Coordinates of C-alpha atoms in Angstrom, one line a residue:
M1 CA -24.0 -22.2 59.1
H2 CA -20.6 -19.2 59.9
R3 CA -18.6 -22.6 59.3
I4 CA -20.2 -23.4 56.0
R5 CA -19.5 -20.0 54.4
L6 CA -16.3 -19.9 55.4
L7 CA -15.3 -23.5 53.5
T8 CA -17.2 -22.1 51.2
L9 CA -15.4 -19.0 50.5
I10 CA -12.7 -20.9 50.9
L11 CA -13.5 -23.1 48.2
C12 CA -14.1 -20.6 45.9
A13 CA -11.0 -18.8 46.8
A14 CA -9.3 -21.9 46.5
L15 CA -10.7 -22.8 42.9
A16 CA -10.6 -19.1 41.8
A17 CA -6.4 -19.3 42.1
T18 CA -6.7 -22.8 40.5
L19 CA -8.4 -21.0 37.5
L20 CA -5.5 -18.4 37.5
T21 CA -2.7 -20.6 37.9
S22 CA -4.3 -22.4 35.3
V23 CA -4.2 -19.4 32.8
T24 CA -1.1 -18.0 33.1
A25 CA 0.2 -21.6 32.8
R26 CA -1.0 -22.2 29.7
A27 CA -0.5 -18.5 28.6
D28 CA 3.3 -18.4 30.1
A29 CA 4.9 -21.8 29.4
H30 CA 5.2 -23.7 26.4
P31 CA 2.3 -26.0 25.4
R32 CA 3.6 -29.2 24.2
E33 CA 1.1 -29.2 22.0
T34 CA 2.7 -26.2 20.4
G35 CA 6.6 -25.1 21.3
R36 CA 7.9 -22.3 19.6
T37 CA 5.2 -23.2 16.8
V38 CA 2.5 -19.6 15.5
S39 CA -0.2 -20.8 13.5
G40 CA -4.2 -20.6 13.4
P41 CA -6.3 -22.6 11.6
G42 CA -6.0 -22.7 7.6
T43 CA -2.5 -20.3 8.2
P44 CA 1.0 -20.4 7.0
R45 CA 3.3 -22.3 10.3
A46 CA 6.0 -20.0 12.3
E47 CA 8.8 -21.4 14.2
V48 CA 10.4 -19.6 16.6
G49 CA 13.8 -21.5 16.6
L50 CA 16.7 -20.7 19.6
D51 CA 20.0 -22.4 18.8
P52 CA 21.2 -23.8 22.3
A53 CA 24.8 -23.1 21.7
T54 CA 24.7 -20.2 20.6
G55 CA 21.5 -18.3 21.5
T56 CA 21.1 -17.6 18.7
P57 CA 16.9 -16.8 17.5
T58 CA 15.3 -17.8 14.4
L59 CA 12.0 -17.8 12.2
A60 CA 11.2 -20.5 10.3
V61 CA 7.5 -20.1 8.0
T62 CA 5.4 -23.5 6.0
R63 CA 3.0 -23.5 4.3
Q64 CA 0.9 -26.4 4.3
G65 CA 4.0 -28.6 4.5
R66 CA 6.4 -26.6 2.7
T67 CA 9.2 -24.4 3.2
V68 CA 8.7 -21.1 2.8
L69 CA 11.0 -19.3 4.9
E70 CA 14.1 -21.0 6.2
P71 CA 15.5 -20.7 9.7
S72 CA 15.8 -17.3 8.9
P73 CA 18.2 -14.6 11.5
L74 CA 16.4 -13.4 14.3
G75 CA 17.5 -9.8 15.8
I76 CA 18.5 -6.4 17.2
V77 CA 21.3 -4.5 18.3
T78 CA 21.3 -1.4 20.6
E79 CA 24.0 0.5 21.8
R80 CA 23.7 -1.2 25.3
A81 CA 23.2 -4.8 24.2
D82 CA 23.5 -7.3 21.1
L83 CA 20.0 -9.0 21.2
S84 CA 20.6 -11.1 18.4
T85 CA 22.6 -13.8 20.2
G86 CA 23.5 -15.4 23.8
L87 CA 19.7 -15.1 24.3
T88 CA 17.6 -17.5 26.3
L89 CA 13.4 -18.0 26.5
T90 CA 11.6 -16.7 30.5
G91 CA 8.0 -16.9 28.6
R92 CA 5.4 -16.7 26.1
T93 CA 2.1 -15.4 25.8
D94 CA -0.7 -15.9 23.4
R95 CA -3.9 -14.3 21.9
E96 CA -6.2 -14.2 19.3
I97 CA -7.0 -10.8 17.4
N98 CA -10.6 -10.3 15.2
E99 CA -11.2 -7.2 13.8
H100 CA -13.2 -5.6 11.0
Y101 CA -13.1 -2.1 9.2
T102 CA -14.0 -0.3 6.4
T103 CA -11.7 1.7 4.0
A104 CA -12.4 5.0 2.1
A105 CA -9.7 3.5 -0.9
G106 CA -8.2 -0.2 -1.3
K107 CA -8.3 -3.3 -2.7
D108 CA -11.6 -3.9 -1.1
R109 CA -13.7 -1.5 1.0
T110 CA -14.5 -4.1 4.0
R111 CA -11.7 -6.1 5.8
S112 CA -11.7 -8.9 9.1
V113 CA -8.8 -9.6 10.6
R114 CA -8.3 -12.7 12.4
M115 CA -4.9 -13.5 13.5
H116 CA -3.0 -15.5 16.7
E117 CA -0.2 -14.0 18.0
A118 CA 2.2 -15.0 20.5
R119 CA 4.7 -13.1 22.2
F120 CA 7.7 -14.5 23.1
R121 CA 10.4 -13.1 26.0
F122 CA 14.2 -13.5 25.7
R123 CA 17.1 -12.2 28.1
S124 CA 20.6 -12.4 27.6
T125 CA 22.8 -14.1 29.8
A126 CA 25.6 -12.0 29.8
T127 CA 23.9 -8.3 30.6
G128 CA 21.0 -9.2 31.3
A129 CA 18.4 -7.1 28.7
R130 CA 15.3 -7.8 27.5
L131 CA 13.6 -8.3 24.8
D132 CA 10.2 -9.8 22.9
L133 CA 9.3 -10.8 20.3
T134 CA 5.8 -10.8 19.4
V135 CA 4.8 -12.9 16.0
R136 CA 1.3 -13.1 14.0
V137 CA -0.6 -15.6 11.6
S138 CA -3.0 -15.1 9.5
R139 CA -5.1 -16.6 6.7
D140 CA -2.4 -14.5 4.3
G141 CA 0.9 -13.9 6.3
V142 CA 3.5 -14.4 9.1
A143 CA 4.8 -11.1 11.1
Y144 CA 7.1 -10.0 13.6
R145 CA 8.5 -7.3 15.6
Y146 CA 10.5 -6.2 18.3
T147 CA 9.9 -4.8 21.6
L148 CA 12.4 -3.4 24.4
P149 CA 12.6 -1.5 27.8
A150 CA 13.3 2.2 27.6
T151 CA 16.9 0.9 29.3
S152 CA 18.1 -0.1 25.6
G153 CA 19.4 2.4 24.5
N154 CA 19.4 3.9 20.6
V155 CA 19.1 1.3 17.8
L156 CA 22.0 0.2 15.8
G157 CA 20.8 -2.3 13.3
E158 CA 18.7 -5.3 13.3
T159 CA 20.0 -8.2 12.4
S160 CA 16.4 -9.3 10.9
A161 CA 16.9 -11.5 7.5
F162 CA 14.9 -13.6 5.2
T163 CA 16.4 -17.3 4.1
L164 CA 14.6 -18.4 1.1
P165 CA 15.5 -21.9 -0.3
G166 CA 17.9 -21.8 -2.8
D167 CA 16.0 -22.7 -5.9
A168 CA 13.4 -19.6 -5.2
A169 CA 12.8 -17.2 -7.8
A170 CA 12.1 -13.1 -7.1
W171 CA 11.9 -10.0 -8.2
L172 CA 13.0 -7.2 -6.9
G173 CA 13.6 -4.1 -7.6
A174 CA 16.8 -1.8 -7.4
Y175 CA 16.4 0.5 -3.5
R176 CA 16.3 4.2 -3.6
K177 CA 14.8 6.6 -1.9
D178 CA 12.0 7.6 -3.2
N179 CA 11.2 3.8 -4.2
E180 CA 11.0 4.6 -8.3
N181 CA 13.1 1.9 -10.1
L182 CA 12.1 -1.4 -12.0
F183 CA 11.5 -4.9 -10.8
N184 CA 13.2 -7.1 -12.9
G185 CA 13.0 -11.7 -12.4
Y186 CA 16.0 -13.0 -10.2
G187 CA 17.0 -16.7 -9.0
A188 CA 16.6 -15.7 -5.4
T189 CA 20.3 -16.9 -3.8
A190 CA 21.7 -15.5 -8.2
A191 CA 20.2 -11.9 -7.4
P192 CA 22.9 -9.3 -7.9
T193 CA 24.5 -7.9 -4.7
G194 CA 23.1 -5.0 -3.3
E195 CA 20.4 -3.3 -2.3
Y196 CA 16.9 -3.8 -3.0
M197 CA 13.1 -2.2 -2.0
M198 CA 11.4 -3.6 0.8
Q199 CA 9.0 -5.1 -1.7
G200 CA 11.0 -8.5 -2.8
L201 CA 8.2 -11.5 -4.2
F202 CA 9.6 -14.3 -3.9
R203 CA 8.5 -17.7 -5.5
T204 CA 9.6 -21.2 -3.6
G205 CA 8.0 -24.6 -5.3
S206 CA 6.7 -25.2 -8.9
G207 CA 3.4 -25.8 -10.3
D208 CA 0.2 -26.7 -8.4
G209 CA 2.9 -26.2 -5.0
A210 CA 4.3 -23.0 -5.3
D211 CA 4.2 -20.5 -3.0
Y212 CA 5.0 -17.0 -2.8
A213 CA 6.7 -13.9 -0.4
L214 CA 5.9 -10.7 -0.2
I215 CA 8.6 -9.3 1.8
A216 CA 7.4 -5.8 2.8
E217 CA 7.1 -4.2 6.7
S218 CA 4.1 -1.8 8.3
D219 CA 2.9 0.1 11.2
L220 CA 5.7 2.3 10.9
S221 CA 6.1 6.3 12.5
G222 CA 8.3 8.4 13.8
S223 CA 9.7 6.5 15.7
Y224 CA 12.0 4.3 13.7
A225 CA 13.2 4.5 9.6
A226 CA 12.2 2.3 6.9
A227 CA 14.0 -0.5 6.0
H228 CA 15.2 -2.0 2.7
L229 CA 17.0 -5.4 1.5
T230 CA 19.9 -6.4 0.9
H231 CA 22.0 -9.8 -0.8
T232 CA 24.7 -10.8 -1.7
A233 CA 24.9 -12.8 -5.3
G234 CA 25.6 -16.4 -4.2
S235 CA 23.8 -16.2 -0.6
P236 CA 19.8 -17.4 -0.2
T237 CA 19.9 -14.9 3.0
Y238 CA 18.0 -11.3 2.5
G239 CA 19.2 -8.8 5.4
I240 CA 17.2 -5.6 6.8
K241 CA 18.8 -2.4 6.5
L242 CA 17.9 0.2 8.4
W243 CA 17.6 3.7 5.6
D244 CA 21.1 4.9 5.8
G245 CA 22.8 3.1 8.8
T246 CA 22.0 5.7 11.2
P247 CA 21.2 4.7 14.9
I248 CA 17.7 4.5 15.6
Q249 CA 17.1 7.7 18.5
T250 CA 15.0 6.5 21.3
S251 CA 13.6 8.7 24.1
G252 CA 14.5 6.5 27.2
T253 CA 11.8 7.2 28.7
G254 CA 9.3 4.6 27.4
T255 CA 9.3 0.9 25.6
L256 CA 10.7 1.0 22.0
T257 CA 7.9 -1.1 19.7
T258 CA 10.0 -1.5 15.6
P259 CA 7.7 -2.5 13.1
W260 CA 6.6 -5.4 11.9
R261 CA 8.4 -7.6 9.4
A262 CA 5.7 -9.2 7.3
V263 CA 5.9 -12.1 5.2
I264 CA 2.5 -11.9 3.0
T265 CA 2.1 -15.3 2.0
G266 CA 0.4 -18.0 0.0
D267 CA -1.0 -18.6 -3.4
L268 CA -0.4 -15.6 -6.2
A269 CA -3.8 -14.9 -5.7
T270 CA -3.5 -14.7 -2.3
V271 CA -0.8 -12.9 -2.0
T272 CA -1.9 -10.2 -4.8
Q273 CA -5.4 -10.0 -2.5
S274 CA -3.9 -9.2 0.6
T275 CA -4.4 -6.9 2.4
F276 CA -1.7 -7.9 5.4
T277 CA 0.0 -4.7 5.8
D278 CA -3.3 -2.3 6.6
D279 CA -4.8 -5.4 9.4
L280 CA -0.9 -5.5 10.6
A281 CA -1.9 -1.2 11.0
P282 CA -2.9 0.6 13.9
A283 CA -6.4 1.4 14.0
S284 CA -8.0 4.8 11.9
R285 CA -7.1 8.2 13.3
V286 CA -9.9 9.6 12.1
R287 CA -13.0 9.7 13.5
D288 CA -15.7 11.4 10.6
T289 CA -14.4 9.8 7.7
S290 CA -17.5 11.6 5.4
W291 CA -15.0 13.9 3.6
I292 CA -12.7 11.5 2.3
K293 CA -14.1 10.6 -0.9
P294 CA -12.0 8.7 -3.4
G295 CA -12.5 9.1 -6.2
K296 CA -11.1 9.9 -10.6
A297 CA -9.0 13.4 -11.3
L298 CA -7.6 14.8 -15.0
W299 CA -4.0 15.6 -13.6
T300 CA -2.6 18.0 -16.0
W301 CA 1.2 17.7 -16.0
L302 CA 1.3 15.1 -18.4
A303 CA -1.4 16.4 -20.4
G304 CA 0.2 20.3 -20.4
G305 CA 3.2 21.2 -18.5
R306 CA 3.7 24.1 -15.8
A307 CA 2.1 26.1 -18.9
A308 CA -0.6 24.5 -17.3
G309 CA -0.3 24.6 -13.7
Q310 CA 0.4 28.9 -14.6
S311 CA -2.8 29.4 -16.3
L312 CA -6.1 30.0 -14.7
E313 CA -8.0 29.9 -18.2
M314 CA -6.5 25.9 -18.9
Q315 CA -7.7 25.0 -15.6
K316 CA -10.8 26.1 -16.3
G317 CA -10.1 23.9 -19.5
Y318 CA -9.3 20.9 -17.3
V319 CA -12.5 20.9 -15.1
D320 CA -15.3 22.1 -18.4
Y321 CA -13.6 18.4 -19.2
A322 CA -13.8 16.8 -16.1
A323 CA -16.8 17.6 -14.9
A324 CA -18.3 16.3 -18.5
R325 CA -17.6 13.3 -17.4
H326 CA -18.6 13.1 -14.3
W327 CA -14.7 12.7 -13.0
P328 CA -15.0 14.2 -9.2
Y329 CA -11.5 16.1 -9.2
T330 CA -9.1 17.7 -11.0
V331 CA -5.3 18.5 -10.4
V332 CA -3.4 21.4 -10.2
D333 CA 0.8 20.9 -10.6
A334 CA 3.8 22.5 -10.4
G335 CA 3.5 26.5 -11.3
W336 CA 0.8 28.2 -9.4
Y337 CA 2.5 29.0 -6.8
F338 CA 6.4 29.6 -8.2
D339 CA 6.4 32.8 -9.6
P340 CA 8.2 35.3 -7.3
A341 CA 5.7 38.5 -8.4
Q342 CA 3.3 36.5 -6.7
W343 CA 4.0 34.8 -4.3
D344 CA 5.7 37.5 -1.9
V345 CA 4.9 35.7 1.6
T346 CA 6.2 38.6 3.3
D347 CA 3.1 40.2 2.4
P348 CA 0.7 39.8 5.2
D349 CA -2.1 39.4 2.1
W350 CA 0.3 36.9 -0.1
Q351 CA -2.6 33.8 0.1
Q352 CA -5.1 36.8 -1.7
N353 CA -2.8 36.7 -4.8
S354 CA -3.5 33.4 -6.1
W355 CA -6.1 32.4 -8.3
I356 CA -7.1 29.0 -6.7
P357 CA -10.2 30.4 -4.9
E358 CA -11.6 31.6 -8.1
L359 CA -11.0 28.1 -9.6
V360 CA -12.0 26.0 -6.9
R361 CA -15.6 28.5 -7.6
Y362 CA -15.5 27.4 -10.2
G363 CA -15.0 24.1 -10.1
R364 CA -17.6 23.7 -7.5
E365 CA -20.4 25.0 -9.2
R366 CA -19.4 22.2 -12.1
G367 CA -19.5 19.8 -9.4
V368 CA -15.2 19.4 -9.4
G369 CA -12.9 19.1 -6.1
I370 CA -9.5 21.1 -6.8
H371 CA -6.3 19.1 -5.6
V372 CA -2.9 21.6 -5.7
W373 CA 0.5 20.1 -5.5
I374 CA 3.0 21.3 -3.3
H375 CA 6.6 21.1 -2.8
H376 CA 7.4 19.3 0.4
R377 CA 10.0 21.9 1.8
D378 CA 7.0 24.2 2.2
L379 CA 5.4 22.0 4.6
D380 CA 9.0 20.9 6.5
T381 CA 8.4 23.1 9.6
P382 CA 5.2 23.5 11.9
E383 CA 5.0 27.1 11.0
E384 CA 5.1 26.6 6.9
R385 CA 2.2 24.4 7.8
E386 CA 0.7 26.7 10.3
Q387 CA 0.7 29.1 6.9
W388 CA -0.4 26.6 4.2
L389 CA -2.6 24.1 5.1
P390 CA -5.3 26.2 6.9
T391 CA -5.4 28.8 4.0
L392 CA -5.8 26.0 1.2
E393 CA -8.5 24.5 3.8
K394 CA -10.8 28.2 3.7
W395 CA -10.3 28.2 -0.2
G396 CA -11.9 25.3 -0.4
V397 CA -9.2 23.2 -1.7
K398 CA -10.3 19.1 -1.5
G399 CA -6.1 18.1 -1.2
V400 CA -2.6 18.4 -1.6
K401 CA -0.8 16.4 -3.9
I402 CA 3.2 16.7 -1.6
D403 CA 6.3 16.1 -3.5
F404 CA 9.9 15.5 -2.9
M405 CA 10.6 13.7 0.5
D406 CA 13.1 11.4 -0.8
S407 CA 14.3 10.5 2.0
E408 CA 12.5 7.7 4.5
S409 CA 14.7 8.6 8.1
Q410 CA 13.1 9.1 11.2
A411 CA 13.4 12.5 10.7
T412 CA 11.3 11.8 7.7
F413 CA 9.0 9.5 9.4
Q414 CA 8.1 12.0 12.2
W415 CA 7.4 15.1 10.1
Y416 CA 5.0 11.7 7.8
D417 CA 3.5 11.8 11.4
Q418 CA 3.1 15.7 12.0
I419 CA 1.7 16.4 8.1
L420 CA -0.8 13.3 8.8
A421 CA -2.4 14.8 11.7
A422 CA -2.6 18.6 10.3
T423 CA -3.8 17.5 6.7
A424 CA -6.5 15.2 8.8
A425 CA -7.1 18.5 10.9
H426 CA -7.6 20.5 7.6
H427 CA -9.8 17.8 6.3
L428 CA -7.3 17.3 2.8
L429 CA -7.0 14.5 1.2
V430 CA -3.2 13.7 0.1
N431 CA -1.1 11.6 -2.4
F432 CA 2.5 11.4 -1.4
H433 CA 4.9 11.8 -3.8
G434 CA 8.8 11.2 -3.8
S435 CA 7.7 9.0 -1.0
T436 CA 7.5 6.0 1.3
I437 CA 5.5 3.5 0.0
P438 CA 1.9 2.9 2.1
K439 CA 3.4 0.4 5.2
G440 CA -0.4 0.3 6.5
L441 CA -0.8 4.0 6.9
Q442 CA -4.1 4.7 4.3
R443 CA -5.7 2.5 7.2
T444 CA -4.3 4.6 10.4
W445 CA -4.4 7.8 8.4
P446 CA -7.7 7.0 5.7
Q447 CA -7.1 10.7 4.4
V448 CA -4.2 9.5 2.5
M449 CA -5.4 8.3 -1.0
S450 CA -2.6 7.8 -2.4
F451 CA 1.2 7.5 -2.7
E452 CA 3.7 7.4 -5.9
G453 CA 6.4 5.1 -4.8
V454 CA 6.7 3.6 -8.2
N455 CA 8.4 3.6 -11.7
G456 CA 5.4 5.7 -13.1
E457 CA 4.2 6.7 -16.4
E458 CA 6.4 9.8 -16.2
K459 CA 8.9 7.4 -16.6
K460 CA 10.6 6.6 -19.6
T461 CA 12.3 3.3 -18.7
N462 CA 9.4 1.0 -18.0
T463 CA 9.4 -2.1 -19.8
P464 CA 6.2 -4.7 -20.7
Q465 CA 7.6 -6.9 -17.4
H466 CA 7.5 -4.1 -15.4
L467 CA 4.0 -3.6 -15.8
A468 CA 3.0 -6.9 -15.7
T469 CA 5.3 -7.7 -12.2
L470 CA 4.1 -4.5 -10.4
P471 CA 0.6 -5.9 -9.4
F472 CA 1.8 -8.6 -7.6
T473 CA 4.7 -6.4 -5.4
R474 CA 4.0 -2.6 -5.0
N475 CA 0.2 -2.7 -5.1
V476 CA -0.1 -5.2 -3.3
L477 CA 0.8 -2.8 -0.9
G478 CA -1.6 -0.5 -0.4
S479 CA -2.8 2.4 -3.3
M480 CA -0.4 3.3 -6.2
D481 CA -0.2 6.3 -8.2
F482 CA 0.9 5.1 -11.4
T483 CA -0.8 7.7 -13.2
P484 CA -2.3 5.0 -16.3
G485 CA -4.0 6.8 -19.2
A486 CA -1.2 9.0 -21.1
F487 CA -2.4 7.6 -24.4
H488 CA -0.5 10.3 -26.2
K489 CA 3.0 9.5 -25.0
P490 CA 5.1 7.5 -27.2
D491 CA 7.7 5.8 -25.5
R492 CA 5.0 4.1 -22.8
P493 CA 5.9 0.5 -22.7
N494 CA 2.4 -0.3 -24.4
A495 CA 2.6 2.2 -26.9
G496 CA 1.5 0.1 -29.8
S497 CA -1.5 -1.3 -27.2
D498 CA -4.3 2.1 -26.1
A499 CA -6.3 -1.0 -24.9
G500 CA -3.5 -2.0 -22.5
E501 CA -3.1 1.8 -21.7
L502 CA -6.8 1.6 -20.5
G503 CA -6.3 -1.6 -18.7
L504 CA -4.4 -0.3 -16.6
T505 CA -7.0 2.0 -14.6
V506 CA -8.4 -0.9 -13.5
L507 CA -4.9 -3.4 -13.0
Y508 CA -3.4 -0.6 -11.0
E509 CA -5.5 0.7 -7.9
S510 CA -5.5 4.0 -6.4
G511 CA -7.6 6.1 -4.3
I512 CA -7.4 9.2 -6.7
Q513 CA -7.1 7.4 -9.3
N514 CA -4.7 10.1 -11.6
L515 CA -5.4 10.0 -15.3
S516 CA -2.7 11.6 -17.5
G517 CA -3.8 12.0 -21.0
K518 CA -4.7 14.7 -22.8
P519 CA -8.4 15.9 -22.8
G520 CA -7.7 15.6 -27.3
S521 CA -6.0 11.7 -27.0
Y522 CA -9.8 10.9 -25.2
D523 CA -11.4 12.5 -27.7
A524 CA -9.5 10.4 -30.6
R525 CA -10.4 7.4 -28.7
P526 CA -14.4 7.7 -27.8
V527 CA -14.4 3.8 -26.9
A528 CA -11.5 4.4 -24.8
R529 CA -13.7 7.8 -23.1
T530 CA -16.6 5.9 -22.5
F531 CA -14.5 3.3 -20.5
L532 CA -13.2 6.1 -18.2
E533 CA -16.8 7.5 -17.6
Q534 CA -17.9 4.0 -16.4
L535 CA -15.0 4.1 -14.2
P536 CA -16.0 3.4 -10.3
N537 CA -13.9 5.8 -7.9
A538 CA -13.9 3.1 -5.8
W539 CA -13.7 -1.0 -5.2
D540 CA -15.8 -3.6 -2.8
E541 CA -13.8 -6.2 -3.9
T542 CA -10.7 -6.6 -6.5
R543 CA -9.8 -10.5 -7.3
L544 CA -7.1 -11.6 -9.6
L545 CA -8.2 -13.9 -12.6
A546 CA -4.9 -14.9 -14.2
G547 CA -1.1 -14.1 -14.1
A548 CA 2.7 -14.3 -13.6
P549 CA 5.2 -11.9 -12.6
G550 CA 6.9 -10.6 -15.2
E551 CA 4.7 -12.2 -18.2
S552 CA 0.9 -11.3 -17.4
A553 CA -1.4 -9.4 -15.1
V554 CA -5.5 -10.0 -15.3
E555 CA -7.8 -8.6 -12.0
A556 CA -11.3 -8.0 -12.2
R557 CA -12.2 -5.2 -9.1
R558 CA -16.3 -5.4 -8.3
S559 CA -18.3 -2.0 -7.7
G560 CA -21.4 -2.3 -6.6
S561 CA -23.2 -5.3 -9.2
R562 CA -20.4 -4.2 -11.8
W563 CA -16.9 -6.0 -11.9
F564 CA -14.2 -4.1 -14.1
I565 CA -11.5 -6.2 -15.0
G566 CA -7.8 -5.0 -16.7
G567 CA -5.3 -6.9 -17.8
T568 CA -1.4 -6.2 -18.9
Y569 CA 0.8 -9.4 -21.1
A570 CA 4.7 -9.3 -21.6
G571 CA 5.8 -10.2 -25.2
A572 CA 4.1 -12.2 -27.8
A573 CA 0.4 -11.0 -29.5
R574 CA -2.0 -13.8 -28.5
T575 CA -5.4 -14.9 -27.9
A576 CA -5.0 -14.7 -23.8
A577 CA -7.8 -17.0 -21.8
V578 CA -9.1 -15.5 -19.2
P579 CA -10.9 -17.5 -16.3
L580 CA -13.9 -15.4 -15.4
T581 CA -14.1 -16.3 -11.5
I582 CA -16.5 -13.1 -10.4
G583 CA -19.7 -15.7 -9.2
H584 CA -21.8 -17.7 -11.0
G585 CA -24.7 -17.3 -13.3
T586 CA -24.6 -15.3 -16.8
W587 CA -22.5 -12.5 -17.4
L588 CA -22.1 -10.3 -20.0
V589 CA -18.8 -9.1 -20.8
E590 CA -17.5 -6.0 -22.5
T591 CA -14.2 -6.2 -23.7
V592 CA -12.3 -3.3 -25.0
T593 CA -9.4 -4.2 -27.4
D594 CA -6.6 -2.6 -29.8
T595 CA -7.9 -3.5 -33.8
P596 CA -5.8 -1.9 -36.6
A597 CA -9.1 0.4 -36.6
G598 CA -8.4 1.6 -33.5
L599 CA -10.2 0.4 -29.8
V600 CA -12.8 -2.2 -30.1
R601 CA -15.6 -2.4 -27.6
T602 CA -16.9 -6.8 -27.9
P603 CA -20.4 -7.9 -26.1
H604 CA -19.5 -11.3 -24.9
V605 CA -21.9 -13.9 -23.1
V606 CA -20.2 -15.7 -20.6
R607 CA -20.9 -18.3 -17.8
G608 CA -19.4 -17.7 -14.5
G609 CA -16.9 -19.8 -13.9
A610 CA -16.0 -20.7 -18.1
T611 CA -13.0 -19.1 -20.2
L612 CA -13.1 -15.3 -21.4
S613 CA -11.0 -15.5 -25.0
V614 CA -9.3 -12.0 -25.1
D615 CA -7.2 -10.9 -28.4
V616 CA -4.0 -8.9 -27.3
V617 CA -1.1 -7.4 -29.1
A618 CA 2.4 -7.5 -28.9
N619 CA 3.7 -6.0 -25.1
G620 CA -1.1 -4.5 -25.1
G621 CA -3.4 -5.7 -22.5
F622 CA -7.2 -5.0 -22.7
A623 CA -10.1 -3.7 -21.0
A624 CA -13.2 -4.8 -19.8
V625 CA -16.5 -4.6 -18.2
A626 CA -19.3 -6.8 -16.7
C627 CA -22.6 -7.5 -15.6
R628 CA -25.7 -10.0 -14.9
W629 CA -26.8 -11.5 -18.4
Y630 CA -30.7 -10.4 -18.8
A631 CA -32.2 -12.1 -22.2
G632 CA -32.4 -8.6 -24.6
R633 CA -29.2 -7.0 -22.4
T634 CA -27.0 -5.8 -25.0
D635 CA -24.5 -2.9 -22.8
C636 CA -23.6 -2.7 -19.2

């Protein structure tokens, strides 16, 4: 009996060892069927290359057999090792990632994440230094990042780059520290020498065989600095530059994992509807999110300027107007704390001199929350944050609009780490201006309602082409505070189309949709005012209906059972054909369009999947709302 038990134990141990060896082999060896390929069902295919002569790693991306990225350089250089050449591949492990999460703001409320991940382990033949490359593929993208041991030293730069097919088209914005520049169209190879924002869109192929690639980054924290693109005219390759070239300071006490370099890819609808940069980011660090409520806001800067920010009575008038529209917020911009006689911070009771608590009380009685603008320089130290944030929370302020960071350095992202944790702790919604762009931060810190990072409504340099490019570039990456609705501005590029301006309130997603018109400008356009009163505070689903970068964009966003549609067009007047791909059945669609007599609301009964015809003026657009039709229904 003991011999039988002993034999059984030996056999079980042998079987366990065999199974363990088998699992390890599958994880560490290079499977014959995949080699250095990373792919999953229905995903693009990423191919990690390694030049046998130089030991230089590359990454290529294909989709359905078509080239999205040619073999593109990989690598990172530290003060102790050049990990871009002379490498050997020593192992590989694979795993599947399946996650589900919800968001307060964004293009879709509920998200499902399915990715295949492969981790490649490299070693320098010259120094023995180690480098891990992690590659993820999803239905809508390919991403990679590096992991280095603590002994690697400070990072001097990356050799990471993206090489496009020679005939690719590009839509790029010249880089500036607040990401506020126009997007323009180029040939990818012919684009001028220069630096470009890390949100470059590329098209390869044409017609039904066209693929798009939007280059971005995700999961960026104070352990690193933001990157942007560099290009030399005549080359199909776009390199990576870290902020201003300053070395990344590492602690030396743990491994360094870099941000994801992401390529959102697919057809234009897949790219536009993608949540890939959020999907790559860490899960929410805010446990109780019940206080996080997105919504529309009457933003008073373009409506009244600094004078409005200095006047309690004017602000009360804005609260009354927002309350009548059922808009949940107003935003008090610059001016409210810049009176030296009012703000003597050496006075222990300096906070009591503000009229903001009175405005908060007034708004609360009318169902309107108050957000306040504040300069970054007043929150850039722990002492200042401890002075301001608990005070604003005590007053009952709902959110802060923080402005003028004007940097994407490692030190600035360390500040982002601190201010994000602090605003969450004090239950303050956040809108960053003069800032970086989302980079996945809205998943990790869901109190972040929006970022500027866009050449928005305040600017006088916008073009119709820029308006028609933003839905395919900047707004793909997360909420964008363009601040639409400024009907009173004569210098807007769609100045001849109030319907086009109205459509931007749907087309451009923002957790806080700051409506920038004057109350009188809404009252003068009752059709627009009624539409804005119907506009939801958040979206459940987003679909691209039509468009092409720089030419036009039409998106539908669902809230409950209703769809809202916004469209913008660059160029001549036309009758636009919009595929109504919002579901089967019959829909009542109320369009808002321009006529010589002003805005007109027109009902249409349309079958799902059919084409909706909409008259659009030159450099104009339209807005619409759609609901299920039944006999006798005349409005949504």
